[in-house]
Coordinates of C-alpha atoms in Angstrom, one line a residue:
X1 CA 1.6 -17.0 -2.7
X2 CA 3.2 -13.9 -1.1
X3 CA 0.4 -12.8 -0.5
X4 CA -1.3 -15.3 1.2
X5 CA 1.9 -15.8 3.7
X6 CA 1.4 -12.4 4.3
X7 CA -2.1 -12.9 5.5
X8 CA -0.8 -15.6 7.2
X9 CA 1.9 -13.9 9.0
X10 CA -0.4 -11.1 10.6
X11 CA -3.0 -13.7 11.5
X12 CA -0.2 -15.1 13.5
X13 CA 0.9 -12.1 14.7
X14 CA -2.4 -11.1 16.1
X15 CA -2.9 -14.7 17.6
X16 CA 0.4 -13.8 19.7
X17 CA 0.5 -9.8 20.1
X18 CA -3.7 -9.4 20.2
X19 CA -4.0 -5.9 19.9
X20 CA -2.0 -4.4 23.3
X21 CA 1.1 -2.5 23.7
X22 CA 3.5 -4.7 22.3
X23 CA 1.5 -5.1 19.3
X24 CA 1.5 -0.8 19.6
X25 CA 5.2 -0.4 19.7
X26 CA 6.2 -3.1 17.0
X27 CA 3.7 -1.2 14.6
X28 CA 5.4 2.4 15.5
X29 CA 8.6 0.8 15.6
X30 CA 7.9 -1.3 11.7
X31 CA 6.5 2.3 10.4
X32 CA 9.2 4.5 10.7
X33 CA 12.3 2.3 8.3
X34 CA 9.2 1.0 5.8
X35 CA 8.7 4.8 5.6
X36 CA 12.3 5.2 4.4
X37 CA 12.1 2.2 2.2
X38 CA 9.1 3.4 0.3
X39 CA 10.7 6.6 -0.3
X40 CA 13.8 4.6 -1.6
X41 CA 12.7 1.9 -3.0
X42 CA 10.6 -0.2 -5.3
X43 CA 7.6 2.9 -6.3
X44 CA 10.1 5.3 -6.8
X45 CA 13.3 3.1 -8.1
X46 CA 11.7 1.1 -10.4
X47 CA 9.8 4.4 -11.8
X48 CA 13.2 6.0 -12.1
X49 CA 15.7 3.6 -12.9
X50 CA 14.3 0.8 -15.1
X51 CA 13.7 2.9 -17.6
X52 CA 17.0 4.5 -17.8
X53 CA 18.9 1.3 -17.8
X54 CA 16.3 -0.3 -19.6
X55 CA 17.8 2.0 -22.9
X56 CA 21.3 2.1 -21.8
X57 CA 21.3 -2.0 -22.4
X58 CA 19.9 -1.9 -25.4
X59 CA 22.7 0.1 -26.6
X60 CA 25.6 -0.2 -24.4
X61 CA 25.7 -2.9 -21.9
X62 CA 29.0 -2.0 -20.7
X63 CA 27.2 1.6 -19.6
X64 CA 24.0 -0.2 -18.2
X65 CA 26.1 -2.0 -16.1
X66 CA 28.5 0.6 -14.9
X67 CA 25.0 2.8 -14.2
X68 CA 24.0 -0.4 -12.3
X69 CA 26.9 -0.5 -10.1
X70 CA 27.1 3.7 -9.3
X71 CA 22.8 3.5 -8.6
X72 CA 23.5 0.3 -6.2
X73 CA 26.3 2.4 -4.5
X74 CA 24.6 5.4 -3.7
X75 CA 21.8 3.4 -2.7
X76 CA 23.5 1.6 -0.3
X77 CA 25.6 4.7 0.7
X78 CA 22.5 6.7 1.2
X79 CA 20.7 3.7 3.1
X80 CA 23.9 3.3 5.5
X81 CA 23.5 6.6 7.0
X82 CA 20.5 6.8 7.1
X83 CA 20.6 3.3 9.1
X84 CA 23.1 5.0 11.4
X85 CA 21.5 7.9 11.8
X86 CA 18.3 5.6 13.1
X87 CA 20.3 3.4 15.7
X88 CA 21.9 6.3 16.8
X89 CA 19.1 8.6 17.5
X90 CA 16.1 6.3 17.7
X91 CA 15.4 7.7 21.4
X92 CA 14.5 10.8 19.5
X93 CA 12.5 9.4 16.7
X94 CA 10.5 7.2 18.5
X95 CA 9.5 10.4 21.3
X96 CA 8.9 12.4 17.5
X97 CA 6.7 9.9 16.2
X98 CA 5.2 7.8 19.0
X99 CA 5.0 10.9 21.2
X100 CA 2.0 9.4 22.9
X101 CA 3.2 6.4 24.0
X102 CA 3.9 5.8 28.1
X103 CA 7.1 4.7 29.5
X104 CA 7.4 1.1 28.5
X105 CA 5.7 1.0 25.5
X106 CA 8.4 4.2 23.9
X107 CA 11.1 2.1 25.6
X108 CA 9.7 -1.1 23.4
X109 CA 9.6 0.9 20.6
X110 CA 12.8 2.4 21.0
X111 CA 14.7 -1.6 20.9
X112 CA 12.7 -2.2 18.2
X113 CA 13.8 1.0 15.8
X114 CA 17.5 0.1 16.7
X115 CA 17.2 -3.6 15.4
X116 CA 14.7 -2.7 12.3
X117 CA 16.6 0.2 11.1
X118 CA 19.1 -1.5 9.0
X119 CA 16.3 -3.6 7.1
X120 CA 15.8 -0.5 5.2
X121 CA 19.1 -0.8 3.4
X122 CA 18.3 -4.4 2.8
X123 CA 14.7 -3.5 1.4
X124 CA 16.8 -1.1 -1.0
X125 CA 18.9 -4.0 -2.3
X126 CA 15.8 -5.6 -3.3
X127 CA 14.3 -2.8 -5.1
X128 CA 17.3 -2.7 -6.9
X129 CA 17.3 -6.3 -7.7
X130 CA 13.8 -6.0 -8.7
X131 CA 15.1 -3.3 -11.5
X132 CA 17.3 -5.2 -12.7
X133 CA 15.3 -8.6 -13.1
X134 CA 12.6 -6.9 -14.5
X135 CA 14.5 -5.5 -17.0
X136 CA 16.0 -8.5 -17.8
X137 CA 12.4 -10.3 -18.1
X138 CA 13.1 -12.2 -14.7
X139 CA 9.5 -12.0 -13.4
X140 CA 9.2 -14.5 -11.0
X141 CA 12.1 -14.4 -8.4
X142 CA 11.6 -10.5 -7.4
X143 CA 7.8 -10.7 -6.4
X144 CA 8.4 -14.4 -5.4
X145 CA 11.2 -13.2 -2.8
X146 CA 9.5 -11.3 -0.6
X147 CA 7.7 -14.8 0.9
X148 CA 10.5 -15.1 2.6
X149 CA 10.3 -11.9 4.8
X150 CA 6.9 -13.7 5.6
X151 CA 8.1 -16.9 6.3
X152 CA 10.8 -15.6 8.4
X153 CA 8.6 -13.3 10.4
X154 CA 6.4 -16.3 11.1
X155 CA 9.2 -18.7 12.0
X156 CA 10.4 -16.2 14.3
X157 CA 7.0 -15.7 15.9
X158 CA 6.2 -19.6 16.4
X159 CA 9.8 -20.8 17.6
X160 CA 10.0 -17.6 20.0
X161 CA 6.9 -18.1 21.8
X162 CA 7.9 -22.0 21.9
X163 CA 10.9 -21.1 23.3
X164 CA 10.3 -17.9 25.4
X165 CA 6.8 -19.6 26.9
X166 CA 5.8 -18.0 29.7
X167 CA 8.3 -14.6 29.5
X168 CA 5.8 -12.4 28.2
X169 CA 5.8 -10.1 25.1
X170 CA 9.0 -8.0 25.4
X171 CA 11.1 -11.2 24.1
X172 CA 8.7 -12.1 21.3
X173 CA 8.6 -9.0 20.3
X174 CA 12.2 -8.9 20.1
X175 CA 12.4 -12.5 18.4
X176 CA 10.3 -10.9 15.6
X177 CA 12.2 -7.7 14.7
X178 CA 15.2 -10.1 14.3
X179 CA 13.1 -12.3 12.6
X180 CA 12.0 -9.5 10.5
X181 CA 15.8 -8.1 9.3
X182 CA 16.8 -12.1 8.5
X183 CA 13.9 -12.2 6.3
X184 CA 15.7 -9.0 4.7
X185 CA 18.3 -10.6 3.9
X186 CA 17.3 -14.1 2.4
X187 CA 15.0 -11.9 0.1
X188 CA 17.9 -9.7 -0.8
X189 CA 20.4 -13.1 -0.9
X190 CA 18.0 -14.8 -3.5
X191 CA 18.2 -12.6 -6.0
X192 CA 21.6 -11.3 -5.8
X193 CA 23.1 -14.4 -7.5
X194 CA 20.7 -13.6 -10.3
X195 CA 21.0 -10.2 -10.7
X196 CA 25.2 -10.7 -10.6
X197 CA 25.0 -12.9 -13.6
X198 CA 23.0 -11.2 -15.5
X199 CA 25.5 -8.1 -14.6
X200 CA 28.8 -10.0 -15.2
X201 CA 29.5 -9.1 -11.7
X202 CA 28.4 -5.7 -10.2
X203 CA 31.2 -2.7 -11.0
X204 CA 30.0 -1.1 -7.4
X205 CA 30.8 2.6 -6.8
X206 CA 29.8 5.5 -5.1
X207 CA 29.9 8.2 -8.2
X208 CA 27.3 9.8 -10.2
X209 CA 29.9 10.0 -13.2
X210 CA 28.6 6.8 -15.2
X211 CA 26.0 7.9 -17.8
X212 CA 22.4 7.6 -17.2
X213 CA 23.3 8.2 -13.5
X214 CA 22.1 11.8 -13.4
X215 CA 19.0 11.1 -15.5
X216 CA 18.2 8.7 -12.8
X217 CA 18.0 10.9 -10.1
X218 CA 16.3 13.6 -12.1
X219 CA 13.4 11.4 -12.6
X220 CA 13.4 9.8 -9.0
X221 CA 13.5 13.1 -7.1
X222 CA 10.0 14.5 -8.0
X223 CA 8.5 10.6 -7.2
X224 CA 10.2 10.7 -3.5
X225 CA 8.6 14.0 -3.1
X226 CA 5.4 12.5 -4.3
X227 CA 5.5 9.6 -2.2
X228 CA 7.1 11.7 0.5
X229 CA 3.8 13.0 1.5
X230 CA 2.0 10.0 1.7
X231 CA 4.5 8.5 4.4
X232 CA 4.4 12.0 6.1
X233 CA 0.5 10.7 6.1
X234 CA 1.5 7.6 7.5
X235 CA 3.8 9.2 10.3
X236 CA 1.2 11.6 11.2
X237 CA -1.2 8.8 11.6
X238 CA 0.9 7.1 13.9
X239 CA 1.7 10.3 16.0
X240 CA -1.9 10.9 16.4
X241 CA -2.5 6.8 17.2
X242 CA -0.4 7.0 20.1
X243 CA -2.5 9.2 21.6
X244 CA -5.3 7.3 21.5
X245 CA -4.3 4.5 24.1
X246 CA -3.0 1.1 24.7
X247 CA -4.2 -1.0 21.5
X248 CA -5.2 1.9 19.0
X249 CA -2.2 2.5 17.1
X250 CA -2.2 -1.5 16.5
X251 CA -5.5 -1.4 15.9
X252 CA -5.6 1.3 12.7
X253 CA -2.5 -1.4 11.7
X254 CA -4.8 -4.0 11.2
X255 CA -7.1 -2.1 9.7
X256 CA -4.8 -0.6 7.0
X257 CA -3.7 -4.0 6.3
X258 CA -7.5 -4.6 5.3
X259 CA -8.2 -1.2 3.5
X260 CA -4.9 -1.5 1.4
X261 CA -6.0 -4.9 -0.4
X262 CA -9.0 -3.1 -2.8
X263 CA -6.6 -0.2 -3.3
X264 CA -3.7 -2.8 -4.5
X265 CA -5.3 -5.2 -6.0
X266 CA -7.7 -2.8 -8.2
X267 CA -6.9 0.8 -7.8
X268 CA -3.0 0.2 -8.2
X269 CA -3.3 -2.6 -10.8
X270 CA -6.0 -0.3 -13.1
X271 CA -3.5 2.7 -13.3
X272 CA -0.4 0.5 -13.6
X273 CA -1.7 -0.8 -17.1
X274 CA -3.6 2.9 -17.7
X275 CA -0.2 4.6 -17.1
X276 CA 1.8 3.4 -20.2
X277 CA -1.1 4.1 -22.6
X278 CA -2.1 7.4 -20.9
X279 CA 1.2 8.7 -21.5
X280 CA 0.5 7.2 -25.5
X281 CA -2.6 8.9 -25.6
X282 CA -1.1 12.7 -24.8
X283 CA 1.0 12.5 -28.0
X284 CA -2.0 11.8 -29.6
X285 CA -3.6 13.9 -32.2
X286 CA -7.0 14.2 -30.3
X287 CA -4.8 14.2 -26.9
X288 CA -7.3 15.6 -24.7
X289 CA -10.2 13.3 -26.2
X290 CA -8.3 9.8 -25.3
X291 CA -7.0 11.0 -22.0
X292 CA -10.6 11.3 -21.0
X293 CA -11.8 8.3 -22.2
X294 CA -9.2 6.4 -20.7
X295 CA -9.4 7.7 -17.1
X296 CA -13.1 7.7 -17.6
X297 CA -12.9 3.7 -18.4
X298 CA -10.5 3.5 -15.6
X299 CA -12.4 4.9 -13.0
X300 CA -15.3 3.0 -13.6
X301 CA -13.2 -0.5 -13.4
X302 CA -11.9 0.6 -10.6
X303 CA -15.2 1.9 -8.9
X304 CA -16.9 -1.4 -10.0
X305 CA -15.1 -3.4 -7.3
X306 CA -14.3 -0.6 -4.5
X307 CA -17.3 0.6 -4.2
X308 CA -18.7 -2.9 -2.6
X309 CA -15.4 -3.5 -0.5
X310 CA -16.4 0.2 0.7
X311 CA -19.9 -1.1 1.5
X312 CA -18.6 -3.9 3.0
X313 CA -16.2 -2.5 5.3
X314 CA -18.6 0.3 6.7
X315 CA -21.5 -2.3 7.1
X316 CA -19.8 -5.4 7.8
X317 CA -16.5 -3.6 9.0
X318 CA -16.5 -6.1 12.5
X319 CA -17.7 -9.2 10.4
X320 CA -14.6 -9.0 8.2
X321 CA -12.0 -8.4 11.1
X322 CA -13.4 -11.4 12.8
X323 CA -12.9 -13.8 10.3
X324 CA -9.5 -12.3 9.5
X325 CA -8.1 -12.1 12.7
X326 CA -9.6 -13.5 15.5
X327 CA -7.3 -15.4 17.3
X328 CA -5.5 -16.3 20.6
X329 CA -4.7 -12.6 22.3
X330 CA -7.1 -10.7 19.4
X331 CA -10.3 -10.8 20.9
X332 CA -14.1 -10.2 20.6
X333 CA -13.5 -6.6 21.8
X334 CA -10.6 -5.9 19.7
X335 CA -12.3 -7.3 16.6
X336 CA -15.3 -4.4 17.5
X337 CA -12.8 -1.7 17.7
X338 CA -10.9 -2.8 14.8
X339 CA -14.2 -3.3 12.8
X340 CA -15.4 0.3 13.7
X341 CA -11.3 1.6 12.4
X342 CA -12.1 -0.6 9.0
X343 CA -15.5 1.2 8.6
X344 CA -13.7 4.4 8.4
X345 CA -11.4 3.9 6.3
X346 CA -14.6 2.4 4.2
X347 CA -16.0 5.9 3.4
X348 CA -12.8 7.2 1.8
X349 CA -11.4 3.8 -0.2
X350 CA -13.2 5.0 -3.8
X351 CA -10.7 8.4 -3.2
X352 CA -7.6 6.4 -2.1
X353 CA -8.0 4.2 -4.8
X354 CA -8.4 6.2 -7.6
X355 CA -6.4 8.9 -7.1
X356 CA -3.6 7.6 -8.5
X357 CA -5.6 7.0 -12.0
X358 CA -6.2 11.0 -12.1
X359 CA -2.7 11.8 -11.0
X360 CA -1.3 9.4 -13.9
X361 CA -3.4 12.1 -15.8
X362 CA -0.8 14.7 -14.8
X363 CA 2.0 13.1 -15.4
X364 CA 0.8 11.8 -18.8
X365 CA 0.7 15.6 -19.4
X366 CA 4.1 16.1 -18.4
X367 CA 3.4 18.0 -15.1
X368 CA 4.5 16.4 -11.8
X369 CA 4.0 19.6 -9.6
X370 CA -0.1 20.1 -9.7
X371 CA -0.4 16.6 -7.9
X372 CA 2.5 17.0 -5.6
X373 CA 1.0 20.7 -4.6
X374 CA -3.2 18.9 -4.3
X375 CA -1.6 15.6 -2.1
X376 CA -0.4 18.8 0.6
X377 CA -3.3 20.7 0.9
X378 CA -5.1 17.1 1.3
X379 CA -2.2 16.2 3.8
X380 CA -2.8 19.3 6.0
X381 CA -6.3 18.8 6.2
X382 CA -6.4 15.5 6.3
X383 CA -4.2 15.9 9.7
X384 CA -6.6 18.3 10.5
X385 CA -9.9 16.6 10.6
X386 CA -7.5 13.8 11.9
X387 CA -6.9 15.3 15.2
X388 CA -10.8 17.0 16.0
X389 CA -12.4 13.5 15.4
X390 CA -9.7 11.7 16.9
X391 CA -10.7 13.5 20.5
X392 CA -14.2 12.5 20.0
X393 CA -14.0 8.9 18.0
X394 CA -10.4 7.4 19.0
X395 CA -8.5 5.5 16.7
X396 CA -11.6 5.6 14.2
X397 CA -11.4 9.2 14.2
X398 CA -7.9 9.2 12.7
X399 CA -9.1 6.7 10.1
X400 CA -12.1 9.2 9.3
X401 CA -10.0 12.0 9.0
X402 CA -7.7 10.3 6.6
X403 CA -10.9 9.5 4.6
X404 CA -11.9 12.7 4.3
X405 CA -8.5 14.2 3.5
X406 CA -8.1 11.1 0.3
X407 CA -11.6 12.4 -0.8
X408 CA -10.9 16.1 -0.9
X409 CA -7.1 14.6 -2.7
X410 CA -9.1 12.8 -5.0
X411 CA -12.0 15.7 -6.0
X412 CA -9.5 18.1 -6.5
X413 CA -7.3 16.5 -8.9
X414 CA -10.4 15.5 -11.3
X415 CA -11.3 19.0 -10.4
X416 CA -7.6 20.4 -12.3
X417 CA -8.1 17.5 -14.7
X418 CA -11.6 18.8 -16.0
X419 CA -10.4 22.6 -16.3
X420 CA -6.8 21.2 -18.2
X421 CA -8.4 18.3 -20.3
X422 CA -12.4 18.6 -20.2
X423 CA -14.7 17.2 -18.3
X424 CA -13.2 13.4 -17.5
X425 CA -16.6 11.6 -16.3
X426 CA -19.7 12.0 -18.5
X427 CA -23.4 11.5 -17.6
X428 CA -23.0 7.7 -18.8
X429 CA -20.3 7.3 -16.3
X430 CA -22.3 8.9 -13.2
X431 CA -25.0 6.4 -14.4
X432 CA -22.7 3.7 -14.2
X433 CA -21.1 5.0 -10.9
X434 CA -25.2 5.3 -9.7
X435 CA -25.8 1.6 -10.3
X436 CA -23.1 0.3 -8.4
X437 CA -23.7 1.8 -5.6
X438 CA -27.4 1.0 -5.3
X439 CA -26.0 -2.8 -6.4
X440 CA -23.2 -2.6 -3.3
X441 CA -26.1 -0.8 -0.7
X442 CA -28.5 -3.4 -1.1
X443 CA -25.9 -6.6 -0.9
X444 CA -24.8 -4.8 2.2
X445 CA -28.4 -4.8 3.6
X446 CA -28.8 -8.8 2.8
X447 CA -25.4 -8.9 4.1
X448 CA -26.0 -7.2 7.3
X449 CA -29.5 -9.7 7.6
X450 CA -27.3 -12.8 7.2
X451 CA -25.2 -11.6 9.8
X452 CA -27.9 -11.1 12.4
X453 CA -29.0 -15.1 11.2
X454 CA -25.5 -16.2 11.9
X455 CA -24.0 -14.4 14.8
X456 CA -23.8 -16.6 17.1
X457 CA -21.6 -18.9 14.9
X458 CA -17.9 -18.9 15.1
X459 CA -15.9 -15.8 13.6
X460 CA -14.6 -17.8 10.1
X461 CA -17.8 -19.6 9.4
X462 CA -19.7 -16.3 9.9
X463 CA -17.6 -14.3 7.6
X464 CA -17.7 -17.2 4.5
X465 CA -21.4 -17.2 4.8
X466 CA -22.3 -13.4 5.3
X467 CA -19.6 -12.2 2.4
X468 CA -20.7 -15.0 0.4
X469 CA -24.2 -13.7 0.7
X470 CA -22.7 -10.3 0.4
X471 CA -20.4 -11.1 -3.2
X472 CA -23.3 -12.9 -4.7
X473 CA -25.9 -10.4 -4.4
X474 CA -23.7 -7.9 -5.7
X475 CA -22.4 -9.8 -8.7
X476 CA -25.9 -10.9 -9.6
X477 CA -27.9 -7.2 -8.9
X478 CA -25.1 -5.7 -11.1
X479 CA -25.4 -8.5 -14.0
X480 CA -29.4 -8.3 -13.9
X481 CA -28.4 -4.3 -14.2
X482 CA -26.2 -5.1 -17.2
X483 CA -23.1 -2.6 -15.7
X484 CA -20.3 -3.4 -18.5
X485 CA -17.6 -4.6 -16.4
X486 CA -19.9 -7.2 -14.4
X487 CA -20.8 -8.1 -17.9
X488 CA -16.7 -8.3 -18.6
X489 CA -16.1 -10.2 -15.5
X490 CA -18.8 -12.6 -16.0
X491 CA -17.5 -13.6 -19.6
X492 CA -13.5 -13.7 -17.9
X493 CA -14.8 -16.5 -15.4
X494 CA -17.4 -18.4 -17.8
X495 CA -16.1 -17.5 -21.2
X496 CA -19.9 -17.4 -22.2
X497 CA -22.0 -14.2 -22.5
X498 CA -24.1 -12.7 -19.9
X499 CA -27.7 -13.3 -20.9

């Protein structure tokens, strides 16, 4: 459900903002607090915290929640300034990081930072809250919450343009960073109640005295640094999208919003069930034999359904945005510049969404310094490549550097994996690797003749037919090829065997 109001919130948004300068600066402006909350919050907190206080309440629930109340408070104290600190100086930011931008659009942007700012200590909260229902076995409320930030941002964008009609884009776009920080707090305000009686109340200081406090931040310091440099990639992408005129920092938004889906749903899911029994697997008596394995399997899962979407994005990249997007102000010319951003990203999604896996290697091994050290040679040139093909390709040019840079982030960590474990992916795995990319190429082709059939038909009926045509042919060329995991995914949906 969440989402699916997601999706439903950016389709609004781009039926409203298109893909001009207010959509520019509210991207710019959205980037620089979700940066901050990244670093803080759920990735690195849970990582860090829920296993500390995880053990503490099995032994002491009087210390699990005192470590509660002392994490919450430096959170929140840290968050505060930081918040300050944003409203205060968010003339500078925005010319640091939207450098690009002309006159109106950095004023825009500017507004926008000083109202979004404080979400990031909201966005903490609920990271927080997250920890501590988790922990609990309280599943649904935390990853139900967050439909509210959707709903809120789409309220605000439907009752604003009612009732601003005909004022343009500067009041809309205000409506929805307001819109944006209430949404903040009803996902923070539904599971506080929850959270405080599982807690007994919340013992809230500002003190790194209580026990497990220090722990805490031992572990969540080399994660923020870890997760540091991909929002310095992030930042640097937007820098270098302002640059690229009215419409292409907005545009490399809605791309990302498309390239991140594969990486979630299968790259992030893959390593988040690998990652427990990796770290199993290095205790092991034959350590180095199972850690290969188990990335190996890994990879391959995750390669079996990126490897299309990659196909799909670089050959259907303008298809896809059409049917997602198209809309109101998001036209048939920002749907082809969009599309050519997707396909792009398309060429680097196998090395964003793996990388991880091999990274979980590391840390299975107890070393959190070799990825750290690959992600900033990838960031540099990444930047790099960035920059000389933004000149010639605009905001696709960014997007192609940043493939290139995952790539080269990805090849060197198997690279250090091989040399410390053994080589990771054998022959069989190549083979597998080979047969799902001649599977994904030739749906692409039949995909890309449907498309020519149908292109004259309107944007959603296009898409369903031409990635139907697309899904089928790969899911049938890789059965008829036997690959194990269409075989797997064949028996999870029919609970019969592939014959």
């Amino acid at each position: 459900m969440t989402r699916v109001l997601g999706y439903v919130r950016e389709r609004v948004f781009a039926h409203y903002f298109g893909n001009g300068a207010a959509a520019d600066a509210f991207r710019a402006a959205l980037r620089i607090p979700n940066a901050l909350r990244n670093l803080l919050g759920e990735g690195t907190l849970s990582a860090s915290f829920i296993p500390v206080y995880a053990r503490l309440n099995e032994q002491n629930k009087e210390a699990a929640r005192a470590l509660a109340g002392a994490i919450l408070g430096l959170l929140l104290l840290a968050s505060g300034l930081l918040a300050v600190i944003g409203i205060a100086f968010a003339p500078a930011i925005t010319a640091l990081v939207a450098q690009g931008f002309d006159g109106p659009r950095r004023e825009l942007t500017t507004v926008l930072v000083r109202i979004l700012f404080p979400m990031t200590g909201l966005m903490v909260v609920s990271a927080w809250c997250l920890g501590i229902l988790n922990t609990h076995r309280r599943f649904f409320l935390p990853y139900a919450a967050p439909a509210l930030w959707n709903v809120a941002g789409i309220a605000a964008m439907v009752g604003g343009a009612a009732w601003l009609k005909g004022e343009g884009l500067y009041g809309l776009s205000l409506a929805l960073a307001w819109g944006t920080v209430a949404g903040s707090v009803l996902q923070v305000a539904i599971q506080l109640p929850a959270c405080w009686r599982l807690l007994r109340g919340v013992p809230l200081r500002v003190s790194g005295a209580p026990e497990g406090v220090r722990a805490v931040i031992t572990a969540w310091v080399p994660l923020v640094i870890g997760a540091g440099v991909a929002q310095i990639s992030g930042l640097v992408d937007t820098f270098l999208g302002s640059y690229t005129g009215v419409g292409g920092l907005a545009s490399i938004g809605y791309a990302q919003l498309v390239q991140v889906l594969p990486i979630s749903m299968f790259g992030v899911a893959v390593t988040a069930v690998a990652l427990p029994e990796l770290s199993r697997d290095a205790l092991a008596e034959q350590a180095h034999d199972q850690l290969r394995v188990r990335i190996a399997v890994g990879f391959r899962r995750i390669a079996y359904f990126v490897i299309p979407s990659a196909c799909a994005f670089v050959a259907l990249g303008p298809t896809i945005i059409g049917t997602l997007f198209q809309t109101g102000r998001f036209d048939a010319d920002d749907t082809q510049l969009v599309g050519g951003v997707l396909a792009a990203y398309g060429i680097g999604l196998l090395g964003q969404s793996t990388v991880k896996l091999f990274a979980s290697g590391f840390y299975a091994l107890r070393d959190t310094r070799t990825p750290v050290r690959i992600a900033i040679v990838s960031l540099v040139v990444s930047g790099l490549l960035s920059w000389f093909f933004m000149r010639r390709f605009g905001p696709a040019g960014i997007a192609l550097g940043s493939s290139f840079g995952g790539t080269l982030n990805t090849l060197l960590h198997l690279r250090d994996l091989d040399r410390r474990i053994g080589t990771v992916l054998q022959r069989a795995d190549w083979r597998a690797l080979g047969l799902v990319v001649l599977a994904a190429l030739v749906a692409a082709a039949l995909g890309v003749g449907g498309d020519q059939l149908v292109a004259a038909w309107r944007p959603i009926a296009r898409g369903i037919v031409v990635l139907g045509i697309f899904g089928v042919a790969y899911g049938a060329l890789t059965l008829a090829l036997r690959h194990p995991d269409a075989i797997r995914a064949w028996q999870s949906l029919t609970g019969s065997p592939a014959n």
